[in-house]
Coordinates of C-alpha atoms and ligand atoms in Angstrom, one line a residue:
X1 CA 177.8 140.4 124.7
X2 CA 178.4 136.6 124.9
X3 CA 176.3 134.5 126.7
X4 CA 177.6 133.0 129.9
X5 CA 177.9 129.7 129.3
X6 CA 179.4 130.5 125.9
X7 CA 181.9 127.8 124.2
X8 CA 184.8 129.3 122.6
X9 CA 186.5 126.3 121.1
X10 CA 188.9 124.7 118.6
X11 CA 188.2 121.9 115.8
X12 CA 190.1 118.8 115.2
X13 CA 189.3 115.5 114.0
X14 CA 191.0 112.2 114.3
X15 CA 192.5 111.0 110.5
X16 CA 194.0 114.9 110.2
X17 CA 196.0 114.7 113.4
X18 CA 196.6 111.9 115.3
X19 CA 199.2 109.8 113.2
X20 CA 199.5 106.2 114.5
X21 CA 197.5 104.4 111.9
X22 CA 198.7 100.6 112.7
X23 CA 199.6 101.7 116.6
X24 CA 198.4 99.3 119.3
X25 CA 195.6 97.2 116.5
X26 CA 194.0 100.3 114.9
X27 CA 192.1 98.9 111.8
X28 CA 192.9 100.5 108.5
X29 CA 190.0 103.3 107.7
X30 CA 189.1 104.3 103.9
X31 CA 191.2 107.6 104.4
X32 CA 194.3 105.1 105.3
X33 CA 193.6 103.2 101.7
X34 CA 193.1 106.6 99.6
X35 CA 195.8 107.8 100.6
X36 CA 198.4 104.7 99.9
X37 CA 197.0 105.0 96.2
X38 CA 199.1 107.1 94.0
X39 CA 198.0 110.1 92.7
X40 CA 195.3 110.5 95.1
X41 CA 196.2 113.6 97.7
X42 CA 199.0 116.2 96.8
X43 CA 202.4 115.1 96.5
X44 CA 201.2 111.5 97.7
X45 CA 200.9 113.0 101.3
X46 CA 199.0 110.8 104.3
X47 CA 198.1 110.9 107.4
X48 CA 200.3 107.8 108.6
X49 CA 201.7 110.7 111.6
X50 CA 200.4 114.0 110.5
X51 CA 200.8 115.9 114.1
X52 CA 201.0 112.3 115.7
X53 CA 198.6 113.5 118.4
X54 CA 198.6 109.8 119.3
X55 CA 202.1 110.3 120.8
X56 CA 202.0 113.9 121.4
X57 CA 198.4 114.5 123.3
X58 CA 200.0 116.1 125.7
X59 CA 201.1 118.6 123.2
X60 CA 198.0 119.4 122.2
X61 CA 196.6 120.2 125.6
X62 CA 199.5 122.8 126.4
X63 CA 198.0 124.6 123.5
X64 CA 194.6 123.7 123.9
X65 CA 195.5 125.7 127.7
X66 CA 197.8 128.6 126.2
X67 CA 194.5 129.5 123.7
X68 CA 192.5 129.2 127.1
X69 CA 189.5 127.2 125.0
X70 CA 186.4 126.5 126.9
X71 CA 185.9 123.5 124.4
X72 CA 187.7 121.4 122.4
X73 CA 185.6 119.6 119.2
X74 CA 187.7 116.5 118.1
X75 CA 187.0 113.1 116.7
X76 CA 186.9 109.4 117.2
X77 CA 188.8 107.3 114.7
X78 CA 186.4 104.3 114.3
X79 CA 188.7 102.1 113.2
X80 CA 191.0 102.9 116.4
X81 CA 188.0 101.9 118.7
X82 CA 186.6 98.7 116.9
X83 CA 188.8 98.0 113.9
X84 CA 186.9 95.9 112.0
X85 CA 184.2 98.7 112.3
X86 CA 182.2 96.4 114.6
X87 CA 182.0 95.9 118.3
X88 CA 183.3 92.0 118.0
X89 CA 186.4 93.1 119.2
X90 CA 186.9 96.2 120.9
X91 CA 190.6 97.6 120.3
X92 CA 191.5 98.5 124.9
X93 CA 194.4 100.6 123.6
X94 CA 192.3 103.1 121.6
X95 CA 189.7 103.3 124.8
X96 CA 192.5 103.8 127.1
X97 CA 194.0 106.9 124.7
X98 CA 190.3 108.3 124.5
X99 CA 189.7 107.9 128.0
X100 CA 193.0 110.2 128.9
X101 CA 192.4 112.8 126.2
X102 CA 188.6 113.3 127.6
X103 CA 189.9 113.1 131.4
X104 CA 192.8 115.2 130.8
X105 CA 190.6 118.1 129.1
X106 CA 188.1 117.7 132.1
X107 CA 190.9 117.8 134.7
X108 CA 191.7 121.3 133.0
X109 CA 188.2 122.4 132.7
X110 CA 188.1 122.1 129.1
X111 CA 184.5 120.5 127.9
X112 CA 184.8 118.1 125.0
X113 CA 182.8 118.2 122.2
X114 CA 183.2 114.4 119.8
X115 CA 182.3 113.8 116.8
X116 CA 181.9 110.1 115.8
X117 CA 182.4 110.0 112.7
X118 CA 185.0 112.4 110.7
X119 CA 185.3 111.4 107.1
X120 CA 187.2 107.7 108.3
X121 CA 184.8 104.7 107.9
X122 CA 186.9 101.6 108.7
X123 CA 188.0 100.1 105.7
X124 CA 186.1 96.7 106.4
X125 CA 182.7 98.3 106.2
X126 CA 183.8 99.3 103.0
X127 CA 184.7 96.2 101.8
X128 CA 180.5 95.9 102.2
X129 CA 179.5 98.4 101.0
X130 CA 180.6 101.1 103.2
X131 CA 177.8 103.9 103.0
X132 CA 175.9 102.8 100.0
X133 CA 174.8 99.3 101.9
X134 CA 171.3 100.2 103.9
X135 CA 172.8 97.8 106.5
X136 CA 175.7 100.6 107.0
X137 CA 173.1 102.7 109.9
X138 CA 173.0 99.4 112.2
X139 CA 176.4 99.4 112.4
X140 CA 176.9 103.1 113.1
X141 CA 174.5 102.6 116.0
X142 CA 176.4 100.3 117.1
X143 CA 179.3 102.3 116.9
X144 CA 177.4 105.1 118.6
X145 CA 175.9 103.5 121.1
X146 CA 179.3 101.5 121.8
X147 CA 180.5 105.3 122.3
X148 CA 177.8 106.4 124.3
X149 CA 178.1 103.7 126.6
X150 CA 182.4 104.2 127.2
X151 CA 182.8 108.2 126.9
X152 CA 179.3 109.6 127.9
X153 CA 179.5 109.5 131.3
X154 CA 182.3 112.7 130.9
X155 CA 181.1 113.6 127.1
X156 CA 177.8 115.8 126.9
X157 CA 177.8 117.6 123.7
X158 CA 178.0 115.3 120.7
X159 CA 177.7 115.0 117.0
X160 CA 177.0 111.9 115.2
X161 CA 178.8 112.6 111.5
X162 CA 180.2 115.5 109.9
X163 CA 179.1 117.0 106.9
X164 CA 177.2 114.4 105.2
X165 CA 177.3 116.3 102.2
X166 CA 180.8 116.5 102.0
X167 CA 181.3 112.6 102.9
X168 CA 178.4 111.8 100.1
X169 CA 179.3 114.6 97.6
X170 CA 183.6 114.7 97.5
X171 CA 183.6 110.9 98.2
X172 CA 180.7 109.5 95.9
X173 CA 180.0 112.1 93.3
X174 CA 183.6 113.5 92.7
X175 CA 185.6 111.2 93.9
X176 CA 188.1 113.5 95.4
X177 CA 187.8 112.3 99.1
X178 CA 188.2 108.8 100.3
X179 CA 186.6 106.5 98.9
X180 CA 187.2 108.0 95.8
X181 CA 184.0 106.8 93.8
X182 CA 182.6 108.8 90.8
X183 CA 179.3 107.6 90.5
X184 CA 177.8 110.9 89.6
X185 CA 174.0 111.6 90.4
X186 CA 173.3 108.2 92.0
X187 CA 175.7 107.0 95.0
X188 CA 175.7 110.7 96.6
X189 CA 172.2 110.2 97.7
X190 CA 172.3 106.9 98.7
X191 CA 175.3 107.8 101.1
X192 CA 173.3 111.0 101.8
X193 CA 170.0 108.9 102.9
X194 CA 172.1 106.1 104.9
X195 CA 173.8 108.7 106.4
X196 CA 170.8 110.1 108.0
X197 CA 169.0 107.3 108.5
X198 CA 172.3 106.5 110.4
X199 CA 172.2 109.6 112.6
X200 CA 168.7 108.8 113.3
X201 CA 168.9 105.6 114.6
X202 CA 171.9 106.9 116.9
X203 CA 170.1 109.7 118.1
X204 CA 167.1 107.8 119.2
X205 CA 169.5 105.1 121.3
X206 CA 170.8 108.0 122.8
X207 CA 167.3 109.3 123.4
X208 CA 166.1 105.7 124.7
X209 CA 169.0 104.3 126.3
X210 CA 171.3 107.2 127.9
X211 CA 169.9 110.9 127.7
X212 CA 168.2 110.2 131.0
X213 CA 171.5 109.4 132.5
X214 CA 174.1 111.1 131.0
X215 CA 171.9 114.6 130.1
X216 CA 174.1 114.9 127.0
X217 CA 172.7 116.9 123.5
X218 CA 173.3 114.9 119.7
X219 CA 173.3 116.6 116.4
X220 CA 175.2 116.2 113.2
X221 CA 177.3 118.6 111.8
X222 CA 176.6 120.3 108.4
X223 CA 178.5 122.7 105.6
X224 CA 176.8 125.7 104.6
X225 CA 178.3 128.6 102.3
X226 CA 176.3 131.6 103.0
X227 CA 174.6 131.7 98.7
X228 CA 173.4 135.0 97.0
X229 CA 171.7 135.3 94.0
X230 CA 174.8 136.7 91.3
X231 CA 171.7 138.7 90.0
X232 CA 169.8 140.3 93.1
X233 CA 167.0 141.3 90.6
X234 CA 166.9 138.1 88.2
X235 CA 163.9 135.8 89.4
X236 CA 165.8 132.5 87.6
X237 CA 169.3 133.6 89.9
X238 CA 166.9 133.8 93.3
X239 CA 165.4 131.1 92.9
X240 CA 168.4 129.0 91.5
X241 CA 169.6 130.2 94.7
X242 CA 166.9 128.5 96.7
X243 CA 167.7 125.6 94.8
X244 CA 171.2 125.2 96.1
X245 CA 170.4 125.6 99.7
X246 CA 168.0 122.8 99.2
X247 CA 170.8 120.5 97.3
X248 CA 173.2 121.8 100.4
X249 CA 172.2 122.3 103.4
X250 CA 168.5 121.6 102.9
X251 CA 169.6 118.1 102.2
X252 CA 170.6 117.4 105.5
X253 CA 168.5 120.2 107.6
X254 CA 165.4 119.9 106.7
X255 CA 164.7 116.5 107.2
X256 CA 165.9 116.7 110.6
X257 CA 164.6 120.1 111.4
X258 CA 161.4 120.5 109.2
X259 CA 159.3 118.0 107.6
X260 CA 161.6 114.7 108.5
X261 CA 162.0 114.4 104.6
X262 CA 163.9 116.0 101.7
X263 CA 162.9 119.6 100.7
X264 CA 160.2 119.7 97.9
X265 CA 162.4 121.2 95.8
X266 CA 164.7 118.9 95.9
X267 CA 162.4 116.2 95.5
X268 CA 160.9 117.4 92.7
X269 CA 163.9 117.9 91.1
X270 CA 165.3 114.8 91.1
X271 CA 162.1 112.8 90.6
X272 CA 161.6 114.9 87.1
X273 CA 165.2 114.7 86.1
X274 CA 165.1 110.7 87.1
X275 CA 161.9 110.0 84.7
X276 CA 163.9 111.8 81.8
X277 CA 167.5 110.1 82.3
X278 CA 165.6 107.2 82.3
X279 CA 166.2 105.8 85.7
X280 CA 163.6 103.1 85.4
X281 CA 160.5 104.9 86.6
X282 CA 162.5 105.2 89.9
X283 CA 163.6 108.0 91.2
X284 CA 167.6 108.4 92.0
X285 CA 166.5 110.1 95.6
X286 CA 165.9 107.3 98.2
X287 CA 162.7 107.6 100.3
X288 CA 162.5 107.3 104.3
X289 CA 160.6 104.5 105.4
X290 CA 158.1 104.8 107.7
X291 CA 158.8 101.6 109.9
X292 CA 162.2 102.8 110.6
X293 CA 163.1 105.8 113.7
X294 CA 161.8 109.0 112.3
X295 CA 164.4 111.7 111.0
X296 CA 162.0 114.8 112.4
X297 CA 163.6 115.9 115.7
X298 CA 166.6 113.9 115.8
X299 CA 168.9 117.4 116.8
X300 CA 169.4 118.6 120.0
X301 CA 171.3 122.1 118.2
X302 CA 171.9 123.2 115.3
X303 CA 175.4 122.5 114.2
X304 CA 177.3 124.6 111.7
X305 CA 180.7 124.6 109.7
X306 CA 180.7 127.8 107.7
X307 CA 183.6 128.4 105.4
X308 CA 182.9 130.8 102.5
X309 CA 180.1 132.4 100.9
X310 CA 178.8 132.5 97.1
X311 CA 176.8 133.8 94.3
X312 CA 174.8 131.9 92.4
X313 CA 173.4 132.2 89.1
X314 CA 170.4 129.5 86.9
X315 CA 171.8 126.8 84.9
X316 CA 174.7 124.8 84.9
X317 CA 172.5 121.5 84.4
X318 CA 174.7 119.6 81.5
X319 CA 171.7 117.0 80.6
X320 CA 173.9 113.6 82.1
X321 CA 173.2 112.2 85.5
X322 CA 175.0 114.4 88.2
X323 CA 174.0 116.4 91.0
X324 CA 174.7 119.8 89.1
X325 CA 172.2 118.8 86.0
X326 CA 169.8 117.8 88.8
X327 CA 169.8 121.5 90.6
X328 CA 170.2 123.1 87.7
X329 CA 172.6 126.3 89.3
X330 CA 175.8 127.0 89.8
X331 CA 177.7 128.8 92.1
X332 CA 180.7 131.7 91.4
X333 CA 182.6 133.9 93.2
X334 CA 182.3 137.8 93.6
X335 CA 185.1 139.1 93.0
X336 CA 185.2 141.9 95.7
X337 CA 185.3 138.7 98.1
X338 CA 188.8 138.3 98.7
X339 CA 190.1 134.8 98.4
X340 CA 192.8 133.8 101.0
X341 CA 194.9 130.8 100.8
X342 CA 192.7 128.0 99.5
X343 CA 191.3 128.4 95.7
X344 CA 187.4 127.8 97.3
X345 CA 187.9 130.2 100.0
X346 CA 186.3 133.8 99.7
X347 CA 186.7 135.5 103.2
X348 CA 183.2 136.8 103.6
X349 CA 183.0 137.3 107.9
X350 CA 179.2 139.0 107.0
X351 CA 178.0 136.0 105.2
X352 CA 178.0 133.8 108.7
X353 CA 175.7 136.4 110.3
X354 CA 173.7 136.2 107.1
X355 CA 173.2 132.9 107.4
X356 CA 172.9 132.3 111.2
X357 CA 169.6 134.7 110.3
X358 CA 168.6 132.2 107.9
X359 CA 169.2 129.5 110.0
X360 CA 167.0 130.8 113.0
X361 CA 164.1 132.1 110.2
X362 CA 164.3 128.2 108.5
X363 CA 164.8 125.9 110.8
X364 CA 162.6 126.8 113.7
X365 CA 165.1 129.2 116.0
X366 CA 167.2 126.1 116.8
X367 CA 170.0 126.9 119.2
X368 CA 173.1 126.6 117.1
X369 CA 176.6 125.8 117.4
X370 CA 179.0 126.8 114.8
X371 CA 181.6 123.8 114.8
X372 CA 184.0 124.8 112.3
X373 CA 185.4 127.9 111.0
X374 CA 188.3 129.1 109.6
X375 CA 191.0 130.6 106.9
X376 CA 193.5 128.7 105.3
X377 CA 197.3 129.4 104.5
X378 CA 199.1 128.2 101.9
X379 CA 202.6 128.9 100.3
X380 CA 205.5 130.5 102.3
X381 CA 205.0 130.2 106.4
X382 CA 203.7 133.0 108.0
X383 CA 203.7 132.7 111.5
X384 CA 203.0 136.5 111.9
X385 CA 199.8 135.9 110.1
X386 CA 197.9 139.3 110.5
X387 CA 195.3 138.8 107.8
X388 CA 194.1 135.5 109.5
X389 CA 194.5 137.8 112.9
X390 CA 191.6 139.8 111.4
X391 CA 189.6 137.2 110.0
X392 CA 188.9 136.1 113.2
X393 CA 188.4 139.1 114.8
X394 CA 186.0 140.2 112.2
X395 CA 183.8 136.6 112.4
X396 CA 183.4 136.9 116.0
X397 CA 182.3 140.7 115.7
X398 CA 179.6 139.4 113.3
X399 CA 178.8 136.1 115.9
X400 CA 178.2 139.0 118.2
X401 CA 175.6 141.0 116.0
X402 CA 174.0 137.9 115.2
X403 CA 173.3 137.4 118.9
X404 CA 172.8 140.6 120.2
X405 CA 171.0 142.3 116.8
X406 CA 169.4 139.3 115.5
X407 CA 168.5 137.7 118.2
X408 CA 170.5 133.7 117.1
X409 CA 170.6 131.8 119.7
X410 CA 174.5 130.8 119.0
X411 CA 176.3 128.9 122.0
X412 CA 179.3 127.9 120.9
X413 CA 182.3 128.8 118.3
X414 CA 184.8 126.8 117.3
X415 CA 187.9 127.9 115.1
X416 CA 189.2 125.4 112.7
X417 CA 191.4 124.0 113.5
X418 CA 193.4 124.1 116.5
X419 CA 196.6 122.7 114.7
X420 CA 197.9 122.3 111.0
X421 CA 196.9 119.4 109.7
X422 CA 196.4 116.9 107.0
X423 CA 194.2 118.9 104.9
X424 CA 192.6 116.1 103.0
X425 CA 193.1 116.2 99.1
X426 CA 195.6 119.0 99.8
X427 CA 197.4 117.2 102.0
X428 CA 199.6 119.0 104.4
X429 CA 200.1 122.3 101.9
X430 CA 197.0 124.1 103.2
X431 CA 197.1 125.0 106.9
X432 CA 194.2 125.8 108.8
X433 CA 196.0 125.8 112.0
X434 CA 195.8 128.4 115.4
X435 CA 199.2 127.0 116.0
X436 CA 201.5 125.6 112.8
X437 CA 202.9 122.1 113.1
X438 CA 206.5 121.4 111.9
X439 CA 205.5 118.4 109.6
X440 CA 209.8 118.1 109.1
X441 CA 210.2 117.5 112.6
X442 CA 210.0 114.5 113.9
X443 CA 209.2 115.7 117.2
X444 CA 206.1 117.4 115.1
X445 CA 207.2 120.9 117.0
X446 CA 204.2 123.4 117.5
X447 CA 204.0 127.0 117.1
X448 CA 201.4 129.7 118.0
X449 CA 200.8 131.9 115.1
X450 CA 199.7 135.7 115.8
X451 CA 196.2 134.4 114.9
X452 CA 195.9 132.2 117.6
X453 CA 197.8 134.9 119.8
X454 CA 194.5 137.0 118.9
X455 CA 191.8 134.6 119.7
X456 CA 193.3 133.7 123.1
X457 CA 193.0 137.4 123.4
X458 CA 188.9 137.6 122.3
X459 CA 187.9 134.7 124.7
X460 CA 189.5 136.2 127.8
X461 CA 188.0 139.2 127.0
X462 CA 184.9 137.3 126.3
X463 CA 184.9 134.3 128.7
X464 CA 182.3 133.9 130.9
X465 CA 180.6 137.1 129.7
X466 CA 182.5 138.6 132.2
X467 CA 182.8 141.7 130.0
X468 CA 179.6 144.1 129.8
X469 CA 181.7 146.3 127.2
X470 CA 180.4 146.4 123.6
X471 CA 182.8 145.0 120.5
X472 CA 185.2 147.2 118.9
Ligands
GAL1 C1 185.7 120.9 106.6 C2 186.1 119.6 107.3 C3 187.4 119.7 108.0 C4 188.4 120.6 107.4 C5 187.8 121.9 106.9 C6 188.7 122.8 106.1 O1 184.9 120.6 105.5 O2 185.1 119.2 108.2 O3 187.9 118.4 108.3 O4 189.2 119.9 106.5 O5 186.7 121.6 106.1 O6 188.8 122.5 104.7

């Protein structure tokens, strides 16, 4: 059924739960700045306590037990650590919480998976440049390597940054995640390129410096919807199609899992869409350098947060300089996917299988993780929340066929997230949580919902592949 050594995890990451953001010398991170700004996040919502996991850790481990999780996948705040963003001055009091949160999930036999870097750059990086400045990657590898060094003697699965593409795309194209640019068609792939050239240089330190050691794996974590063409027969909708998964996950993937540079047809894209916007004879897609580490290889596993899947249909390109004009497709939804809770979010269970095939056929049968994934609430609380209930059972069914039918060679699964929390834009009126969070409490009270009843249930049946008896 499941592999043996199968993790069955939850998702967090640091700016969504943990609160505290001046506690004990944090630095001020870009999400701490957006979200002080009127107008920025629904109903001017932040994440100055969201679940104040910095108080209430403790909390979280009770239900971290009560789901009986293998793993838990959280994140570092950056600024907590070093709050300047650099490792002049090393913040003891953000160590110290770090340190108990990774001892206390080992002492209760939960492995943790971290993420460095969640979406929070510390606001002073910014202040240079934040992920547009080339010298951006030196620091991160500080920052990494500064991590390496304190957690990895305990930490052996980690991943460098999540979802470039949402960081480069929401933040520097649409400006709808901190830190809020709209420079459309320009700064997304300059965060894009720094952001792997970033990873990169991380990975390699670990390589160099602590793999020996510590026997840890690195990999970053991207976004893929599972895409369709809207019109299976139409050549211009399959290969618009194609198109997007470059611009998506391609982006990201196939530099590190391919060629160790952008997909052609993304390349080409931009190059020919560069010369006629008039860009200079330059092209608005950076270019590696060979005298820097090499992007090829840099991924231990393939890490995945699947949401939603989409059709896609030719055209959309609008002639000005953006990333849509520069693809040239555009992405709908079916309507016999039912949407549920969040406006983007068509429950398709089916489309992960789909595209863990897709994964194993493109990227060189990597073993994968899938990091995130999960169904959102939103309006009146349901804690009895039997559609979500089903969601879950129905993903993990299709996990299963991908591993057993299709041969993926999945390790891991981790719901997001294991709380409700600040939902970015949407502040706290999406919830994604296994267990909802009482944001009116002060005492931040946590509940399990019937959803998170039910997954408890699949990994004891599954844990440990203990059971030999097929899925229902
Ligand atoms: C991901 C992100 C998470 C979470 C989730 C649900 O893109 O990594 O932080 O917000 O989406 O929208």
């Amino acid at each position: 059924m499941f592999p043996r050594e199968f993790a069955w995890g939850a998702a967090t990451a640091a700016y969504q739960i943990e609160g505290g953001w001046q506690a004990d010398g944090k630095g001020p991170n870009i999400w701490d700045t957006f979200c002080h700004e009127k107008g920025r996040v629904f109903e001017e919502h932040n994440g100055d306590v969201a679940c104040n996991s910095y108080e209430l850790w403790e909390k979280d481990l009770e239900c971290i037990q009560q789901l009986g999780l293998t793993h838990y996948r959280l994140s570092l705040s950056w600024a907590r650590l070093l709050p300047d963003g650099t490792t002049s001055h090393v913040n003891q009091k953000g160590v110290q919480y770090y340190n108990k949160v990774i001892d206390d999930l080992l002492a209760c036999n939960v492995s943790p998976m971290v993420t460095l870097y969640h979406l929070d750059l510390p606001q002073a990086l910014q202040g240079q440049g934040g992920w547009k400045s080339p010298d951006i990657a030196t620091l991160f590898d500080s920052y990494a390597k500064f991590c390496f060094q304190t957690f990895g003697d305990r930490v052996k699965l980690w991943i460098t940054i999540n979802e470039p593409y949402v960081c480069a795309k929401l933040g520097h194209e649409d400006g709808i995640h901190a830190p809020g640019l709209k420079e459309p068609g320009i700064a997304a792939y300059l965060v894009g390129h720094n952001m792997l050239r970033a990873h990169a240089m991380a990975w390699h330190s670990y390589n160099s410096f602590y793999r020996t050691k510590q026997k840890g794996a690195v990999s970053l974590a991207f976004n893929s919807d599972w895409l369709e063409p809207l019109n299976a027969g139409c050549t211009e909708d399959i290969a618009a199609t194609e198109r997007y998964f470059a611009f998506t996950l391609g982006w990201f993937a196939w530099p590190v899992f391919v060629t160790g540079d952008y997909p052609e047809l993304m390349r080409s894209a931009i190059d020919a869409q560069s010369k006629k916007t008039g860009c200079s004879g330059s092209s608005r897609l950076p270019s590696f350098s060979k005298d820097e580490p090499a992007i090829l290889g840099t991924a231990d596993f393939f890490a995945l947060n699947y949401y939603t899947s989409r059709k896609v249909k030719a055209g959309g390109g609008c002639g000005k300089m953006c990333m849509v004009s520069d693809q040239d497709a555009e992405v709908v939804l079916d309507p016999s996917w039912p949407i549920c809770g969040v406006s983007w979010l068509a429950v398709v269970p089916h489309g992960l299988r789909k595209l863990l095939k897709y994964i194993k056929d493109t990227f060189n049968n990597p073993a994968v993780y899938i990091t995130e994934n999960g169904f959102s609430q939103v309006g009146p609380l349901q804690i009895e929340d039997v559609q979500r209930s089903g969601f879950y059972k129905d993903t993990i069914l299709e996990v299963a066929k991908a591993i057993q039918e299709d041969e993926v060679n999945v390790r891991g699964y981790f719901a997001w997230s294991l709380l409700d929390n600040f939902e970015w834009a949407d502040g706290f009126s999406v919830r994604f949580g296994l267990f909802h969070v009482d944001f009116a409490d002060a005492k931040r009270s946590r509940t399990i919902y019937q959803s998170g009843r039910e997954y408890a249930k699949i990994i004891s049946k599954y844990k440990c592949g203990q059971s030999k008896e097929k899925t229902e």
